[in-house]
Structures are given as C-alpha cells and as structure tokens.
mmCIF file of C-alpha atoms in Angstrom:
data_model
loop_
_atom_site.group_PDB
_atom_site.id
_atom_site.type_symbol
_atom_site.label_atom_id
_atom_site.label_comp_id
_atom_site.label_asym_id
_atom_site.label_seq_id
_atom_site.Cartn_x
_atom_site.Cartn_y
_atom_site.Cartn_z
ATOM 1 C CA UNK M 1 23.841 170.705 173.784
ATOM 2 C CA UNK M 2 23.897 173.224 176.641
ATOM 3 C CA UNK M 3 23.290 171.225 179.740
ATOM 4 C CA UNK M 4 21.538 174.447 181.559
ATOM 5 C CA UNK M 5 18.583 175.212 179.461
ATOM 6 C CA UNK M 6 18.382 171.563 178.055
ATOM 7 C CA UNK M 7 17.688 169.764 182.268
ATOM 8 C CA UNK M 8 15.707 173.078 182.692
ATOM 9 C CA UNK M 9 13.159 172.941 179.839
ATOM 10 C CA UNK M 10 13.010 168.914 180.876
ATOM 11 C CA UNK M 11 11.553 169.833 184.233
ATOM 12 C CA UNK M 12 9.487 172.582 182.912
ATOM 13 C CA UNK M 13 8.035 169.926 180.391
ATOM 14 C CA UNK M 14 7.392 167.326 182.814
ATOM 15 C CA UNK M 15 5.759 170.669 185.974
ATOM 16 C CA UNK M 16 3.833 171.979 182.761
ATOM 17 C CA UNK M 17 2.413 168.499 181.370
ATOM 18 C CA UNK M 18 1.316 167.540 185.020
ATOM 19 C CA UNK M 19 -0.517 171.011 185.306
ATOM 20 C CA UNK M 20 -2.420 170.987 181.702
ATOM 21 C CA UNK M 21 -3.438 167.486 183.329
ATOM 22 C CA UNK M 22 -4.412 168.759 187.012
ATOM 23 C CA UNK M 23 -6.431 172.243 185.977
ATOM 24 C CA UNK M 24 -9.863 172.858 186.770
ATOM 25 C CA UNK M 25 -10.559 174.742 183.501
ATOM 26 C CA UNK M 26 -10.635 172.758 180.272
ATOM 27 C CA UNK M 27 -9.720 176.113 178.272
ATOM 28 C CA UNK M 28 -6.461 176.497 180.896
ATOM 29 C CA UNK M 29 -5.923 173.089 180.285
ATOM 30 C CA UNK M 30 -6.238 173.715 176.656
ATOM 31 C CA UNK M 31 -3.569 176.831 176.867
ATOM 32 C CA UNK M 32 -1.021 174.920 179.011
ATOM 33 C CA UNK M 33 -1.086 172.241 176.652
ATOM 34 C CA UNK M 34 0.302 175.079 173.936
ATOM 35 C CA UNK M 35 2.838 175.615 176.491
ATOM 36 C CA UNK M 36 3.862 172.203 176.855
ATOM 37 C CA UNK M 37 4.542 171.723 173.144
ATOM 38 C CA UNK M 38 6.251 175.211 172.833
ATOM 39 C CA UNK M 39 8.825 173.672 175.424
ATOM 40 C CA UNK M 40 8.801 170.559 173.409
ATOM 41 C CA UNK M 41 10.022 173.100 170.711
ATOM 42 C CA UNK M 42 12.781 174.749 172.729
ATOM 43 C CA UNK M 43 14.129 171.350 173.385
ATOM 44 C CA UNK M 44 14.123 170.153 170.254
ATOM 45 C CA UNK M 45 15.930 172.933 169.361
ATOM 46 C CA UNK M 46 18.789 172.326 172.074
ATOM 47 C CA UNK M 47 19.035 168.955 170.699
ATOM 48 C CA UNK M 48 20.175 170.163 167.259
ATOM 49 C CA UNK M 49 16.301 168.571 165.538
ATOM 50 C CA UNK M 50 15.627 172.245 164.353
ATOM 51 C CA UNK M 51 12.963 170.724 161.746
ATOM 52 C CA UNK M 52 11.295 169.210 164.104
ATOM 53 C CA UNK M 53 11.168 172.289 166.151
ATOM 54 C CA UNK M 54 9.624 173.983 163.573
ATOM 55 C CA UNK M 55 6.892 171.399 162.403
ATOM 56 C CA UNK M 56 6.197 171.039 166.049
ATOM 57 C CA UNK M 57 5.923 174.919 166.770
ATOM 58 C CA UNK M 58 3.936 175.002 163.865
ATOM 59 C CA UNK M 59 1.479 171.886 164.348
ATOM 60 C CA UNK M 60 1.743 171.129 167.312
ATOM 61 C CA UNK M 61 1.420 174.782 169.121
ATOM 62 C CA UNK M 62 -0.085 176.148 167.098
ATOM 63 C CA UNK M 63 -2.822 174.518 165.261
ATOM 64 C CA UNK M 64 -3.351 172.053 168.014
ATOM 65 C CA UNK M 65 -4.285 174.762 170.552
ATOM 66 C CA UNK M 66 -6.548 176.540 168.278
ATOM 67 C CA UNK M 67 -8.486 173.041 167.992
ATOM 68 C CA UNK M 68 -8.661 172.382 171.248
ATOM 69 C CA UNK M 69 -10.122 176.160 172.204
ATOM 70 C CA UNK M 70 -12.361 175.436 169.070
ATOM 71 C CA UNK M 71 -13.606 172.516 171.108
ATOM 72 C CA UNK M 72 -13.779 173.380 174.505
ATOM 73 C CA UNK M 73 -16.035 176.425 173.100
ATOM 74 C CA UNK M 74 -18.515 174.502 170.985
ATOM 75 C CA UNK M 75 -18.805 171.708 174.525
ATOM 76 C CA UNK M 76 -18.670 172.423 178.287
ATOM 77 C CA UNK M 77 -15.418 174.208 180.021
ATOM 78 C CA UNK M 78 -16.253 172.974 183.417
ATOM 79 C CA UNK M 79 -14.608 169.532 184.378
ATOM 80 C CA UNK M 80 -14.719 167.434 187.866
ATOM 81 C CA UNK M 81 -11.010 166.144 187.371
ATOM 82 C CA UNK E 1 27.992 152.735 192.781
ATOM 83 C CA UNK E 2 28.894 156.205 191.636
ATOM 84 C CA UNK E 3 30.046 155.075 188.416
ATOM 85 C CA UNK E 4 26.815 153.499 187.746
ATOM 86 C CA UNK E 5 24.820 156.608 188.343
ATOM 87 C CA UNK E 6 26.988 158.556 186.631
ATOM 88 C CA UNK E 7 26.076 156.632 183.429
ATOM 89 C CA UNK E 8 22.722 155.640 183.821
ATOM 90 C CA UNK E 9 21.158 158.458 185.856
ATOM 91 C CA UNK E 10 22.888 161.513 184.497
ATOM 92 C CA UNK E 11 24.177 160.691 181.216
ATOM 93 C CA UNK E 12 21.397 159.484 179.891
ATOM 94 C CA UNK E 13 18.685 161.591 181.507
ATOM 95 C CA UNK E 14 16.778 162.090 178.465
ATOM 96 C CA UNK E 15 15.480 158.585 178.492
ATOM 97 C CA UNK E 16 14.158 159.322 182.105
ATOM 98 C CA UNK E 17 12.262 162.161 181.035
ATOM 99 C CA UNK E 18 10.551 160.407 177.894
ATOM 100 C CA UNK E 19 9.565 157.562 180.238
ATOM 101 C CA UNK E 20 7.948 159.724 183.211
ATOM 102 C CA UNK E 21 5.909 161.784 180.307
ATOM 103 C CA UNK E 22 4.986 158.290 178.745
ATOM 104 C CA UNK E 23 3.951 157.196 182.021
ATOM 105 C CA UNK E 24 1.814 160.927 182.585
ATOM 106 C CA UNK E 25 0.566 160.219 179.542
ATOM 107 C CA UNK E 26 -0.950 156.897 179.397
ATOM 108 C CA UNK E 27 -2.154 157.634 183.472
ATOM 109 C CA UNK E 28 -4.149 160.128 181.882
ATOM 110 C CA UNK E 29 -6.025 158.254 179.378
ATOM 111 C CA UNK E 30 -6.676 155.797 181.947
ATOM 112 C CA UNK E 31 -7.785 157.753 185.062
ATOM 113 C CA UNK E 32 -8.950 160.749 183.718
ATOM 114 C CA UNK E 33 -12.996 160.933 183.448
ATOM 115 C CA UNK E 34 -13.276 164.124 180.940
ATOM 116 C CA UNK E 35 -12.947 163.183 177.181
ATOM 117 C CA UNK E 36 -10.856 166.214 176.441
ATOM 118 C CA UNK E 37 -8.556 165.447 179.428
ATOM 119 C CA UNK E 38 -7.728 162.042 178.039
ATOM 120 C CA UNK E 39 -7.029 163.515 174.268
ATOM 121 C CA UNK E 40 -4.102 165.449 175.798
ATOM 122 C CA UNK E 41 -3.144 162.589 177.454
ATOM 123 C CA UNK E 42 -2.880 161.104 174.097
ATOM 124 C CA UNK E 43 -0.546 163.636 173.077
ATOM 125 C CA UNK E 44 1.708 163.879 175.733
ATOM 126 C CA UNK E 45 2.269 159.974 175.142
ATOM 127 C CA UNK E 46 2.863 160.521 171.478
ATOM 128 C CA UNK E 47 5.003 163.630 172.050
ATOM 129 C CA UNK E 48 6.900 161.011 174.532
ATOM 130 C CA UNK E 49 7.823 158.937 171.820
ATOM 131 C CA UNK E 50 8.939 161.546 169.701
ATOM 132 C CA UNK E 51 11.459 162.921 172.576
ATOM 133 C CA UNK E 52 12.874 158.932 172.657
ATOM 134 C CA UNK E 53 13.421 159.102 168.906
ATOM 135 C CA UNK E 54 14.767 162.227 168.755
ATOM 136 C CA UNK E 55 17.009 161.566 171.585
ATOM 137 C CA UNK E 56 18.061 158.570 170.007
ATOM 138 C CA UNK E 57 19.620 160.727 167.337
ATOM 139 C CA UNK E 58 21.429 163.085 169.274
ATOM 140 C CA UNK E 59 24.933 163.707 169.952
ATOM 141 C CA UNK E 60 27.397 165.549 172.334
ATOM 142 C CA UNK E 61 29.173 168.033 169.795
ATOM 143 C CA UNK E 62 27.199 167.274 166.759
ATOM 144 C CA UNK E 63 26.173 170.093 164.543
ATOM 145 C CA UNK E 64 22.806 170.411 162.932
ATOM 146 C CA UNK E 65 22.600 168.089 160.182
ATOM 147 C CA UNK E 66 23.007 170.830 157.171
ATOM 148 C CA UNK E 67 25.683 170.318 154.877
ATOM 149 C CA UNK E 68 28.592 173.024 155.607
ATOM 150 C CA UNK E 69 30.914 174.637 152.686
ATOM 151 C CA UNK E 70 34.329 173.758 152.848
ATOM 152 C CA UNK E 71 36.551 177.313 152.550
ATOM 153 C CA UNK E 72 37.691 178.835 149.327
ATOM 154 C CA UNK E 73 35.604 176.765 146.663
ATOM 155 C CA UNK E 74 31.510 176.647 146.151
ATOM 156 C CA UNK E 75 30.485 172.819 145.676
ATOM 157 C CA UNK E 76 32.810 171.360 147.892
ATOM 158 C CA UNK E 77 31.304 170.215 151.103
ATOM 159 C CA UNK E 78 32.590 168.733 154.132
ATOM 160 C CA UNK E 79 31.496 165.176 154.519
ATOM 161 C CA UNK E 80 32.272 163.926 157.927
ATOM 162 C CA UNK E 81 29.480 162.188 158.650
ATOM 163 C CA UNK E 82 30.619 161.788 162.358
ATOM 164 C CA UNK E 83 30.561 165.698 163.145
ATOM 165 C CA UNK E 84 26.732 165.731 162.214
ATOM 166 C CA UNK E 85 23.416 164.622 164.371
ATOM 167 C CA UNK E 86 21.844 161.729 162.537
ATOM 168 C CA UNK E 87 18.778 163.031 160.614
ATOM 169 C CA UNK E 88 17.049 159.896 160.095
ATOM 170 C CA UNK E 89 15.188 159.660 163.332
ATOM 171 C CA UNK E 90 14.167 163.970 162.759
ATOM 172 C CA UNK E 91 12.662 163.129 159.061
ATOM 173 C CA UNK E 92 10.605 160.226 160.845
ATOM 174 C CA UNK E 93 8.989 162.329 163.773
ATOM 175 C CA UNK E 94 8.071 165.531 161.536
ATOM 176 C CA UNK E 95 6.293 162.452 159.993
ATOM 177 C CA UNK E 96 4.536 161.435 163.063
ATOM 178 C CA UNK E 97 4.165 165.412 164.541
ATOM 179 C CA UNK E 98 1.739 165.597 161.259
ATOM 180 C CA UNK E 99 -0.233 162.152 162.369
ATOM 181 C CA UNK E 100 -0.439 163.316 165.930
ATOM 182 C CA UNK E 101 -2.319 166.677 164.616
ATOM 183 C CA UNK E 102 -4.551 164.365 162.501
ATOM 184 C CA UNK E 103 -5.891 162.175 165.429
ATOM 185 C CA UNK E 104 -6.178 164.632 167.210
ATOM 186 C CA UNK E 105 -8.460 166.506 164.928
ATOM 187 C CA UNK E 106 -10.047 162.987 164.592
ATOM 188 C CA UNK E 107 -10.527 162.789 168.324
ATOM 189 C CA UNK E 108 -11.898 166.122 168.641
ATOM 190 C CA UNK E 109 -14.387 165.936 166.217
ATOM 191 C CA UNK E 110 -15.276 162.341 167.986
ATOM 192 C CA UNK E 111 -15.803 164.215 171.273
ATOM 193 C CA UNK E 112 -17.881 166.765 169.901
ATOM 194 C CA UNK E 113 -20.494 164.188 168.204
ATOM 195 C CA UNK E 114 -20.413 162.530 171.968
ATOM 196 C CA UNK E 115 -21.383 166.370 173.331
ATOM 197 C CA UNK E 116 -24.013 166.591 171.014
ATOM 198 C CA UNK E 117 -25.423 162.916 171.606
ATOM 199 C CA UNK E 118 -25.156 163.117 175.570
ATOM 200 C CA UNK E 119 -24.779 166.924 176.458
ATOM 201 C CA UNK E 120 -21.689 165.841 178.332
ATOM 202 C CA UNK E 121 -17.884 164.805 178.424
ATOM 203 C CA UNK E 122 -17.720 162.998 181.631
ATOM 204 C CA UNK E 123 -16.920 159.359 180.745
ATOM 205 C CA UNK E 124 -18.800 158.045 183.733
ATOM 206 C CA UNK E 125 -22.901 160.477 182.934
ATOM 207 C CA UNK E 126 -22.002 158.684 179.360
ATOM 208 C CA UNK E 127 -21.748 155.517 180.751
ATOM 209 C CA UNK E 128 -24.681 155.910 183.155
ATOM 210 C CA UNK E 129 -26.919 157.980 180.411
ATOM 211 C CA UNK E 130 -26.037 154.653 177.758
ATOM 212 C CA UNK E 131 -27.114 152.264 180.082
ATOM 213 C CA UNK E 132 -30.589 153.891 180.705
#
C-alpha cells in the first residue's frame, strides 16, 4: 500500500463526494458522482481488491453515470439544494 | 497520548474515512430535498460500507490474492496464506457493487414515475401537491 496516493485519493473521495452533494446542477452532480466512484476504483486498487476495482469501474462508473444522465434528462436539471 | 494517536488516528485511518462518507451519506438522504440528490446519497453510504469491508481485508505487505508459481516447476504454487490479502471480504462486495447498481436502477425508475405523477423532484412541492 503506498501511503502517498492511498491518504490522497481518501481526501479526494471525501472533497469530491461533498461536491456531487453541494452542486447546483443535477447533471454536474450526476458527473461528479462518476468521479467519486472512479476514485473509489483507484483506491481499491491501492488496497490490493483489484476485482473489485474492476466491477466497480465497470458498474459503478460506468453504468451508474449513464443512468443517472438518462434520468436527469428525461426529469428537471434544476435543483434548490 | 502520542502513542494513542499513533494507533488509532493514523494507523487505522481507513476506518475514519468510511465513517465520515457514511455519515455524508446518510446526511444526504436525510436533509437533502431533491429525489436524485438523496439516491446518491444512497450510494455514497453503500460505497461506505464497501470501503469498511474491503479495508477489513487489507494488509501492510500483502500481495494481491492470485496464486504465484513457485520457480522451476509448472503446478507447484506457493501457499503462504499469510503473504496474501484475504479475498473473502473482495468476493462479498463485487456481490454487493452489483446490488448497489440494481437499487439504484430501482430508485431511478421510482423517481421518474414521481416526475411524471407530480412534474417535480422536490420532496417538499410533492408533499404540498399530495396533500391538496
């Protein structure tokens, strides 16, 4: 486990997940939330889980984003919080 | 003093991370009035828990848990089961990585009908529109 990248990516996980929350722009929030789990990925990674990684680059940053932008644009992108 | 944060603060920082995104998480499907808002909430609690488990099974100068040849002959391998990360807890979370997709799907799909029904996602026009 290299210490560097492995605290880095942990603060970059919690700034990113925090941002995806705090964005104006549910299609932003949408894309930040692909970022979140792509850092999920890198971290998994570091950790030594590299199928993990995979199902959750995959799944979880992949296909989740696309069904979230296939939501937002079939509803409203504008939200008050 | 210094001994104690040496353990519990730094060593073990992982734990501190899962718990802060749990908590991010579950504030979000609490506070947060827009349906689509709380549904990543959702996630970021579930991909919380997967982080705990998966930090559960790590360890400082594991390899990856793939079975390495020993030199010179084919089929022998080297078994020390102490120089690998423990690949229970990974098999279990690419488990739950799969049922996080599905709910979410579910959820989705759930907001959408609500869209349709009350041409909004804000929790609190669906509240006030339903009690017209």
């Amino acid at each position: 486990m290299i210490w560097q990248i492995d605290t880095a990516m942990l603060l970059l996980v919690v700034v990113v997940a925090i941002a995806s929350l705090q964005v104006k722009d549910l299609l932003g929030a949408g894309i930040l939330f692909g970022a979140y789990s792509f850092m999920m990925c890198v971290l998994w990674t570091v950790m030594g889980a590299v199928d993990v990684a995979f199902t959750e680059a995959t799944v979880g940053a992949g296909v989740s984003t696309v069904l979230f932008i296939a939501a937002v644009f079939r509803t409203s992108r504008r939200t008050k919080d | 003093m210094m001994e104690f944060l040496e353990t519990v603060l730094t060593a073990k920082y992982n734990y501190w991370i899962y718990i802060i995104l749990m908590m991010i998480g579950i504030w979000a499907m609490i506070a947060k009035v827009n349906l689509i808002k709380k549904i990543i909430g959702m996630n970021i609690f579930q991909t919380a828990i997967i982080l705990f488990y998966v930090s559960i099974g790590a360890k400082k100068g594991g390899t990856i848990p793939i079975l390495e040849h020993a030199p010179g002959h084919g089929h022998d391998y080297i078994m020390d089961a102490d120089k690998y990360i423990n690949p229970l807890p990974h098999v279990l979370m690419l488990t739950a990585i799969v049922v996080s997709v599905a709910t979410l799907g579910v959820a989705l799909a759930l907001a959408l009908k609500v869209y349709r029904e009350h041409q909004t996602l804000d929790e609190d026009e669906i509240l006030s529109h339903l009690s017209e």
